[in-house]
Structures are given as C-alpha cells and as structure tokens.
Short mmCIF file of C-alpha atoms and ligand atoms in Angstrom, two decimals:
data_model
loop_
_atom_site.label_atom_id
_atom_site.label_comp_id
_atom_site.label_asym_id
_atom_site.label_seq_id
_atom_site.Cartn_x
_atom_site.Cartn_y
_atom_site.Cartn_z
CA MET T 275 17.72 13.99 -5.71
CA ASN T 276 19.72 12.56 -3.02
CA ILE T 277 18.49 9.78 -0.22
CA ASP T 278 17.73 12.55 2.34
CA GLU T 279 15.46 14.24 -0.24
CA ALA T 280 13.85 11.06 -1.34
CA ALA T 281 13.26 10.10 2.31
CA GLU T 282 11.56 13.39 3.02
CA LYS T 283 9.29 13.18 0.19
CA ILE T 284 8.01 9.98 1.29
CA LYS T 285 7.60 11.10 5.11
CA ASN T 286 5.86 14.26 4.19
CA MET T 287 3.51 12.27 1.86
CA GLU T 288 4.36 13.86 -1.33
CA ILE T 289 4.82 10.27 -2.49
CA ARG T 290 2.24 8.15 -0.90
CA GLY T 291 0.38 4.79 -1.46
CA ALA T 292 2.29 1.68 -0.58
CA ALA T 293 2.91 0.64 -4.09
CA LYS T 294 4.14 4.14 -5.14
CA ILE T 295 6.39 4.32 -2.05
CA ALA T 296 8.08 1.17 -2.71
CA VAL T 297 8.80 1.71 -6.37
CA PHE T 298 9.95 5.22 -5.64
CA ALA T 299 12.16 4.28 -2.66
CA VAL T 300 13.75 1.31 -4.95
CA ARG T 301 14.35 3.84 -7.62
CA ALA T 302 16.15 6.29 -5.24
CA LEU T 303 18.32 3.46 -3.78
CA ARG T 304 19.27 2.46 -7.22
CA ASP T 305 20.20 6.01 -8.29
CA PHE T 306 22.05 6.52 -5.20
CA ALA T 307 24.11 3.36 -5.64
CA LEU T 308 25.04 4.11 -9.21
CA ASN T 309 26.59 7.38 -8.06
CA VAL T 310 28.52 6.17 -5.18
CA GLU T 311 32.27 6.73 -5.82
CA ALA T 312 33.81 5.25 -2.55
CA GLU T 313 35.05 1.74 -3.11
CA ASP T 314 35.80 0.76 0.40
CA GLU T 315 32.68 2.31 1.94
CA PHE T 316 30.18 1.19 -0.81
CA ASP T 317 28.35 -1.45 1.29
CA THR T 318 28.22 0.87 4.43
CA LEU T 319 26.74 3.66 2.26
CA ILE T 320 24.09 1.61 0.63
CA SER T 321 23.12 -0.10 3.99
CA ARG T 322 22.73 3.40 5.50
CA ALA T 323 20.78 4.76 2.58
CA ALA T 324 18.50 1.73 2.67
CA THR T 325 17.81 2.29 6.50
CA LYS T 326 17.13 5.95 5.96
CA LEU T 327 14.36 4.97 3.26
CA LEU T 328 13.10 2.21 5.58
CA ASP T 329 12.69 4.68 8.38
CA THR T 330 10.43 6.87 6.63
CA ARG T 331 6.93 5.24 7.19
CA PRO T 332 6.77 2.14 9.07
CA THR T 333 3.54 0.40 8.18
CA ALA T 334 3.46 -0.67 4.38
CA VAL T 335 5.42 -3.60 4.07
CA SER T 336 6.07 -3.18 0.32
CA LEU T 337 8.84 -0.59 1.22
CA TYR T 338 10.52 -2.97 3.22
CA ASN T 339 10.03 -5.84 0.58
CA GLY T 340 11.33 -3.57 -2.10
CA ILE T 341 14.28 -2.37 -0.26
CA HIS T 342 15.22 -5.93 0.82
CA TYR T 343 14.82 -7.16 -2.64
CA VAL T 344 17.58 -4.79 -3.65
CA MET T 345 19.69 -5.43 -0.61
CA LYS T 346 20.21 -8.96 -1.91
CA TYR T 347 22.74 -7.54 -4.22
CA SER T 348 26.01 -9.37 -4.97
CA GLY T 349 29.30 -8.76 -6.64
CA ILE T 350 33.06 -8.43 -5.42
CA THR T 351 33.90 -5.09 -7.22
CA VAL T 352 32.05 -1.81 -6.90
CA ASN T 353 30.98 -2.16 -10.54
CA GLU T 354 29.73 -5.66 -10.17
CA LYS T 355 27.65 -4.49 -7.08
CA LYS T 356 26.22 -1.44 -9.03
CA GLU T 357 25.35 -3.69 -11.90
CA SER T 358 23.34 -6.29 -9.49
CA ILE T 359 21.73 -3.37 -7.80
CA LYS T 360 20.61 -1.95 -10.92
CA SER T 361 19.42 -5.19 -12.22
CA LEU T 362 17.48 -6.01 -8.88
CA ALA T 363 15.78 -2.66 -8.68
CA ASP T 364 14.66 -2.64 -12.33
CA GLU T 365 13.39 -6.24 -11.78
CA PHE T 366 11.40 -5.07 -8.78
CA ILE T 367 9.83 -2.02 -10.40
CA GLU T 368 8.89 -4.12 -13.45
CA ARG T 369 7.24 -6.68 -11.37
CA ALA T 370 5.33 -4.05 -9.22
CA GLU T 371 4.05 -2.29 -12.46
CA ARG T 372 2.97 -5.79 -14.12
CA ALA T 373 1.36 -6.90 -10.73
CA ASN T 374 -0.91 -3.75 -10.84
CA GLU T 375 -2.10 -4.71 -14.42
CA GLN T 376 -2.42 -8.31 -13.53
CA ILE T 377 -4.64 -7.42 -10.43
CA GLY T 378 -6.80 -5.30 -12.73
CA ARG T 379 -7.31 -8.01 -15.15
CA ILE T 380 -8.02 -10.73 -12.44
CA GLY T 381 -10.03 -8.56 -10.36
CA GLU T 382 -12.50 -7.01 -12.96
CA LYS T 383 -13.91 -10.45 -13.65
CA ARG T 384 -15.39 -10.29 -10.09
CA ILE T 385 -17.33 -7.05 -10.93
CA LYS T 386 -20.78 -7.41 -12.49
CA ASN T 387 -22.15 -5.19 -15.12
CA GLY T 388 -24.30 -2.65 -13.33
CA SER T 389 -22.52 -2.81 -10.19
CA THR T 390 -22.23 -0.14 -7.50
CA LEU T 391 -18.65 -0.23 -5.86
CA MET T 392 -17.39 1.34 -2.77
CA THR T 393 -13.56 2.12 -2.17
CA HIS T 394 -11.53 3.94 0.54
CA CYS T 395 -8.51 6.18 0.43
CA ASN T 396 -6.67 5.94 -2.78
CA SER T 397 -5.12 2.62 -3.84
CA SER T 398 -3.48 1.98 -7.31
CA ALA T 399 -4.40 -1.64 -7.02
CA ALA T 400 -8.08 -1.22 -6.15
CA LEU T 401 -8.47 1.31 -8.90
CA SER T 402 -6.62 -0.93 -11.30
CA ILE T 403 -9.56 -3.27 -10.94
CA ILE T 404 -12.16 -0.64 -11.08
CA LYS T 405 -10.69 0.98 -14.20
CA THR T 406 -10.09 -2.33 -16.11
CA ALA T 407 -13.89 -3.27 -15.40
CA PHE T 408 -14.87 0.04 -16.85
CA ARG T 409 -12.68 0.02 -19.74
CA LYS T 410 -14.11 -3.40 -20.57
CA GLY T 411 -17.43 -1.81 -20.94
CA LYS T 412 -18.95 -2.75 -17.59
CA LYS T 413 -21.32 0.06 -16.34
CA ILE T 414 -20.48 0.85 -12.91
CA GLU T 415 -20.47 3.72 -10.32
CA VAL T 416 -18.40 4.16 -7.42
CA TYR T 417 -18.82 5.45 -3.82
CA VAL T 418 -15.47 7.22 -2.62
CA THR T 419 -14.86 8.06 0.87
CA GLU T 420 -13.37 11.28 1.93
CA SER T 421 -10.56 9.48 3.85
CA ARG T 422 -9.93 11.96 6.60
CA PRO T 423 -7.64 13.35 7.69
CA ARG T 424 -5.50 13.48 4.57
CA LYS T 425 -8.41 13.34 2.14
CA GLN T 426 -6.96 10.92 -0.33
CA GLY T 427 -10.60 10.35 -1.56
CA LEU T 428 -10.02 13.43 -3.51
CA ILE T 429 -7.23 11.86 -5.51
CA THR T 430 -9.42 8.85 -6.20
CA LEU T 431 -12.17 11.10 -7.19
CA LYS T 432 -10.01 12.81 -9.90
CA GLU T 433 -8.81 9.56 -11.16
CA LEU T 434 -12.19 8.27 -11.80
CA ASP T 435 -13.52 11.53 -13.05
CA ASP T 436 -10.65 11.35 -15.50
CA GLU T 437 -11.74 7.91 -16.66
CA GLY T 438 -15.52 8.99 -17.04
CA ILE T 439 -16.59 6.67 -14.11
CA PRO T 440 -19.65 8.19 -12.31
CA THR T 441 -18.69 8.64 -8.73
CA LYS T 442 -20.37 9.55 -5.49
CA PHE T 443 -18.28 11.41 -2.91
CA ILE T 444 -19.18 10.81 0.69
CA VAL T 445 -17.84 11.58 4.25
CA ASP T 446 -16.20 8.60 6.10
CA SER T 447 -19.10 8.43 8.60
CA ALA T 448 -21.70 7.87 5.72
CA VAL T 449 -20.28 4.69 4.79
CA ARG T 450 -23.01 2.48 6.73
CA TYR T 451 -25.69 4.91 5.67
CA PHE T 452 -24.86 4.07 1.99
CA MET T 453 -23.80 0.26 2.31
CA LYS T 454 -27.27 -0.85 1.42
CA ASP T 455 -26.81 0.57 -2.23
CA VAL T 456 -23.40 -1.06 -2.63
CA ASP T 457 -22.61 -4.51 -4.39
CA MET T 458 -18.98 -4.73 -3.68
CA VAL T 459 -16.33 -3.05 -1.58
CA VAL T 460 -12.68 -2.96 -3.30
CA VAL T 461 -9.90 -1.50 -1.18
CA GLY T 462 -6.06 -1.64 -1.25
CA ALA T 463 -3.61 -2.85 1.39
CA ASP T 464 -0.62 -1.59 3.07
CA THR T 465 0.39 -5.01 4.67
CA ILE T 466 -1.30 -8.36 4.66
CA THR T 467 -0.06 -10.41 7.52
CA ALA T 468 0.78 -14.31 7.63
CA ASN T 469 -2.69 -14.96 9.14
CA GLY T 470 -4.57 -12.88 6.61
CA THR T 471 -5.08 -9.63 8.54
CA LEU T 472 -5.38 -6.63 6.28
CA ILE T 473 -3.62 -3.30 7.41
CA ASN T 474 -4.98 -0.47 5.29
CA LYS T 475 -6.00 3.34 5.73
CA ILE T 476 -7.72 4.15 8.91
CA GLY T 477 -11.51 3.53 8.53
CA THR T 478 -11.02 0.40 6.36
CA SER T 479 -12.11 -1.95 9.21
CA GLN T 480 -15.16 0.03 9.70
CA ILE T 481 -16.25 -0.51 6.10
CA ALA T 482 -15.34 -3.92 6.36
CA LEU T 483 -17.89 -4.22 9.52
CA ALA T 484 -20.58 -2.44 7.64
CA ALA T 485 -20.20 -4.60 4.63
CA HIS T 486 -20.16 -7.72 6.58
CA GLU T 487 -23.31 -6.76 8.35
CA ALA T 488 -25.04 -6.02 4.92
CA ARG T 489 -23.70 -9.09 3.34
CA VAL T 490 -21.75 -6.95 0.82
CA PRO T 491 -18.47 -8.69 -0.61
CA PHE T 492 -15.35 -6.93 0.75
CA ILE T 493 -12.43 -7.43 -1.61
CA VAL T 494 -8.89 -6.50 -1.21
CA ALA T 495 -6.46 -5.73 -4.28
CA ALA T 496 -2.84 -6.42 -3.17
CA GLU T 497 0.35 -7.65 -4.96
CA THR T 498 2.40 -10.20 -3.34
CA PHE T 499 4.95 -7.57 -2.25
CA LYS T 500 1.98 -6.45 0.20
CA PHE T 501 2.41 -9.74 2.26
CA SER T 502 4.57 -9.59 5.26
CA PRO T 503 7.35 -11.97 5.77
CA LYS T 504 8.08 -10.14 9.09
CA THR T 505 4.85 -11.07 10.51
CA LEU T 506 5.56 -14.87 9.60
CA HIS T 507 8.75 -14.30 11.93
CA GLY T 508 6.28 -13.21 14.57
CA GLU T 509 6.67 -9.41 14.36
CA LEU T 510 3.59 -7.28 14.78
CA VAL T 511 2.86 -4.55 12.23
CA SER T 512 3.68 -1.16 13.56
CA ILE T 513 0.79 1.26 12.89
CA GLU T 514 1.83 4.78 12.26
CA GLU T 515 0.53 7.55 14.21
CA ARG T 516 0.85 11.04 12.69
CA GLU T 517 0.83 14.58 13.85
CA ALA T 518 -2.20 15.98 15.48
CA SER T 519 -2.12 18.99 13.04
CA GLU T 520 -3.41 16.82 10.44
CA VAL T 521 -6.69 16.48 12.37
CA LEU T 522 -7.02 19.78 14.25
CA GLU T 523 -5.19 23.07 13.34
CA ASP T 524 -2.93 23.99 16.08
CA GLU T 525 -4.85 27.27 16.71
CA VAL T 526 -7.82 25.26 17.67
CA LEU T 527 -5.94 22.59 19.64
CA ASP T 528 -4.00 25.55 21.47
CA LYS T 529 -7.32 26.65 22.99
CA TYR T 530 -7.62 23.61 24.98
CA SER T 531 -5.42 22.37 28.00
CA HIS T 532 -6.85 18.79 28.45
CA VAL T 533 -7.08 17.70 24.83
CA THR T 534 -4.86 15.46 22.68
CA VAL T 535 -5.50 14.21 19.31
CA ARG T 536 -4.89 10.60 18.30
CA ASN T 537 -4.20 10.04 14.66
CA PRO T 538 -3.58 6.63 13.63
CA ALA T 539 -3.03 6.24 9.88
CA PHE T 540 -4.00 2.69 9.49
CA ASP T 541 -6.20 0.16 11.00
CA THR T 542 -6.42 -3.70 10.95
CA THR T 543 -9.24 -5.69 9.49
CA PRO T 544 -9.43 -9.36 10.65
CA ARG T 545 -9.48 -11.98 7.87
CA GLU T 546 -13.16 -12.97 8.83
CA TYR T 547 -14.25 -9.83 7.13
CA ILE T 548 -12.55 -10.20 3.95
CA ASP T 549 -13.94 -12.35 1.13
CA LEU T 550 -11.00 -12.53 -1.27
CA ILE T 551 -7.58 -10.96 -1.92
CA ILE T 552 -6.92 -10.24 -5.70
CA THR T 553 -3.05 -10.69 -6.16
CA GLU T 554 -1.18 -10.75 -9.39
CA VAL T 555 -1.07 -14.47 -8.86
CA GLY T 556 -4.54 -15.10 -8.46
CA ALA T 557 -7.79 -14.49 -6.32
CA ILE T 558 -7.08 -16.05 -3.03
CA PRO T 559 -8.87 -16.28 0.49
CA PRO T 560 -6.94 -14.46 3.14
CA GLU T 561 -6.14 -17.86 4.81
CA MET T 562 -3.66 -18.43 1.84
CA ALA T 563 -1.43 -15.44 3.04
CA TYR T 564 0.95 -17.93 4.52
CA VAL T 565 1.47 -19.82 1.08
CA ILE T 566 2.04 -16.47 -0.65
CA ILE T 567 4.83 -15.51 1.73
CA ARG T 568 6.55 -18.61 1.43
CA GLU T 569 6.08 -19.37 -2.26
CA TYR T 570 6.26 -15.85 -3.79
CA LEU T 571 8.37 -13.74 -1.57
CA GLY T 572 11.11 -16.44 -1.23
CA TYR T 573 11.78 -15.99 2.44
CA ALA T 574 12.43 -19.02 4.31
CA LEU T 575 11.93 -18.46 7.87
CA GLU T 576 15.45 -19.55 8.84
CA GLU T 577 16.95 -17.28 6.16
CA PHE T 578 14.95 -14.25 7.47
CA GLU T 579 17.29 -11.64 8.97
CA GLY T 580 14.67 -9.15 10.36
C1 RUB Y 819 -2.62 4.69 1.20
C2 RUB Y 819 -3.36 3.59 1.72
C3 RUB Y 819 -3.74 2.72 0.50
C4 RUB Y 819 -2.66 1.58 0.32
C5 RUB Y 819 -2.79 0.79 -1.06
O1 RUB Y 819 -2.25 5.32 2.65
O2 RUB Y 819 -3.70 3.28 2.72
O3 RUB Y 819 -5.00 2.23 0.46
O4 RUB Y 819 -1.40 2.10 0.45
O5 RUB Y 819 -2.30 1.46 -2.01
P1 RUB Y 819 -1.32 6.72 2.61
P2 RUB Y 819 -1.66 0.94 -3.16
O6 RUB Y 819 -1.90 7.78 1.72
O7 RUB Y 819 -1.19 7.10 3.85
O8 RUB Y 819 -0.02 6.27 2.03
O9 RUB Y 819 -2.66 0.13 -3.89
O10 RUB Y 819 -1.48 2.15 -4.16
O11 RUB Y 819 -0.57 0.43 -3.10
#
C-alpha cells in the first residue's frame, strides 16, 4: 500500500478510531520509508509522506503524536535513517498496544460487580476497560449509543456481543432517558487538551451533561498519546466537519433550497464533567493533563516546532 492509499483509508474512515488511526499511519510511514530508494531526496520524501498522513483527519492528536514520534528519526546515511524510523515506529506501536491493555487493567478496578455502564461511539480504550472487567468475572451490562451519523455503535455492539456481554442498544437521543439506570459512563478520547478538556465523538458532551445531572461518574479512557502538546503551545483543537451526505441523503437534501446540514464529527467536554481519566500510567483527574504532556510526551515548550 502506498501513502496515498493509506491516507485515503483514514480519510474515508475505513480505518477509524484515534488509536487505530495512529498505529496504522505510523506503520504506513515506516513501510514507506523502508522502500524509499532515493538517497538525496530521502528527508523530503519522508516529510511529504508524513504531511499527507497528518492531513487526513484533523482532530485526533494521537495521529499527530505518532507521526511526530517517528519524525524524530536520526542518522547520517539512508540506511541509518531507515533503521531509526523502523525502531521508532515499532516502539510507538508497541507502546500504543501495551497502553490499551494497561488501561483495561487499571480501569476495570473502578467497575463494581453488577454495574450498568454506558459507552458512546467505538473506543478501543473504553472497550478495553469494559472487556477486562467482564473477563475478570464481573457481572456487567452496557448501554451502547448508536452514534449517528456513522453508527460506530454497531461496531461496539458486535465487539460486546462477541464477548458475551449483555448490551442494550439505544439511539443517541435516549441517553438522558436511560441515565437513571446507569452506574458509570466510560468513553474514549480523540484529544485531551492541556487544561483537561476532552474532545471525543459528537454527542459525548451531552452524555457528560446527563451523567453530571444524574450524579453518574463519567470516566475517560485515554492513553498518554491522546494528550495534546499542541494545546500547551496555545493551539486550539480543530473539530473536523464532515460531508452533509453522512447525515442526509443527497436526494433528500436536493429537494430543499434553504437547507444546509452541519456535521461536526467531535465535540468538547469541559473538565468539570469528567471524574477521572484512565491512562496507562494511572487514573488521573483531568487537571493533571498538563503534567502528562510535560512528563510523558516529553515535549518541552521551547522544543516544540508546531
Ligand atoms: C472515534 C471516536 C472514539 C475515539 C477513541 O471517532 O470518537 O471515541 O477515537 O477511540 P471516529 P480509541 O469513528 O470518527 O474515528 O479509544 O479507539 O482511540
């Protein structure tokens, strides 16, 4: 697969979910680098490929963190550079995969036997917690939201069903109606900013509001690669807005002359609505996001290149 094909798979959401996107892009960049022949143009070709991958989906910071992890490569000769890219990429992939398991192990401790959970969209980190709790023998059931317009709830439904976890599938607008039956909400993250704000699938902030109102704990599952060094530098997170056709079929929309569709893929949940973030290095309050960025992502502000 070449870089254009890899980028297209991320753009059209054949590969989706922040963690999966990051690992896929890092793997694509590594494989591309290993096949570059041109000695004098090596750095330019790698940086062009990195930009192409970064330009696919703007919101999830793990894509950015993954690509930048690899772009720290060193070496004088092309072979040395290839070696360095391969080892950084493999290290990133291994860390990301291990983080998912660690999040499951840490997060499952917060789930009581007999709990009813709610999750939104399809998050590998949130599901790692839920599946680990179930595999440890805890009796749980899960409300899964449809997650319009792309209906990633169907992927979650299948994953939970494959595990044998009792699941109730609901439309997004039924969240508040069912919140009284829920003991804990567990969602994933596309980005967590330096001030502890969560950016995740559209609808997450409404779920957080409903949970807050009903005094239901709202837990975020996010590996350290989901924290955004860019926001420490003052940058705002750009929220991807996708095509109208995901929401309304063209034939329907074409009937109207004064209608446009707005289709943001993500929304922001302020830290006041978040009880805990489960990372691979521990269960932390959202206020600790700054510390995670400084200590675990290793980006000193003065070194940051944007
Ligand atoms: C997916 C989404 C997920 C996060 C976290 O959005 O919002 O909740 O990416 O997932 P999309 P994970 O389907 O638009 O990519 O925990 O797997 O990184």
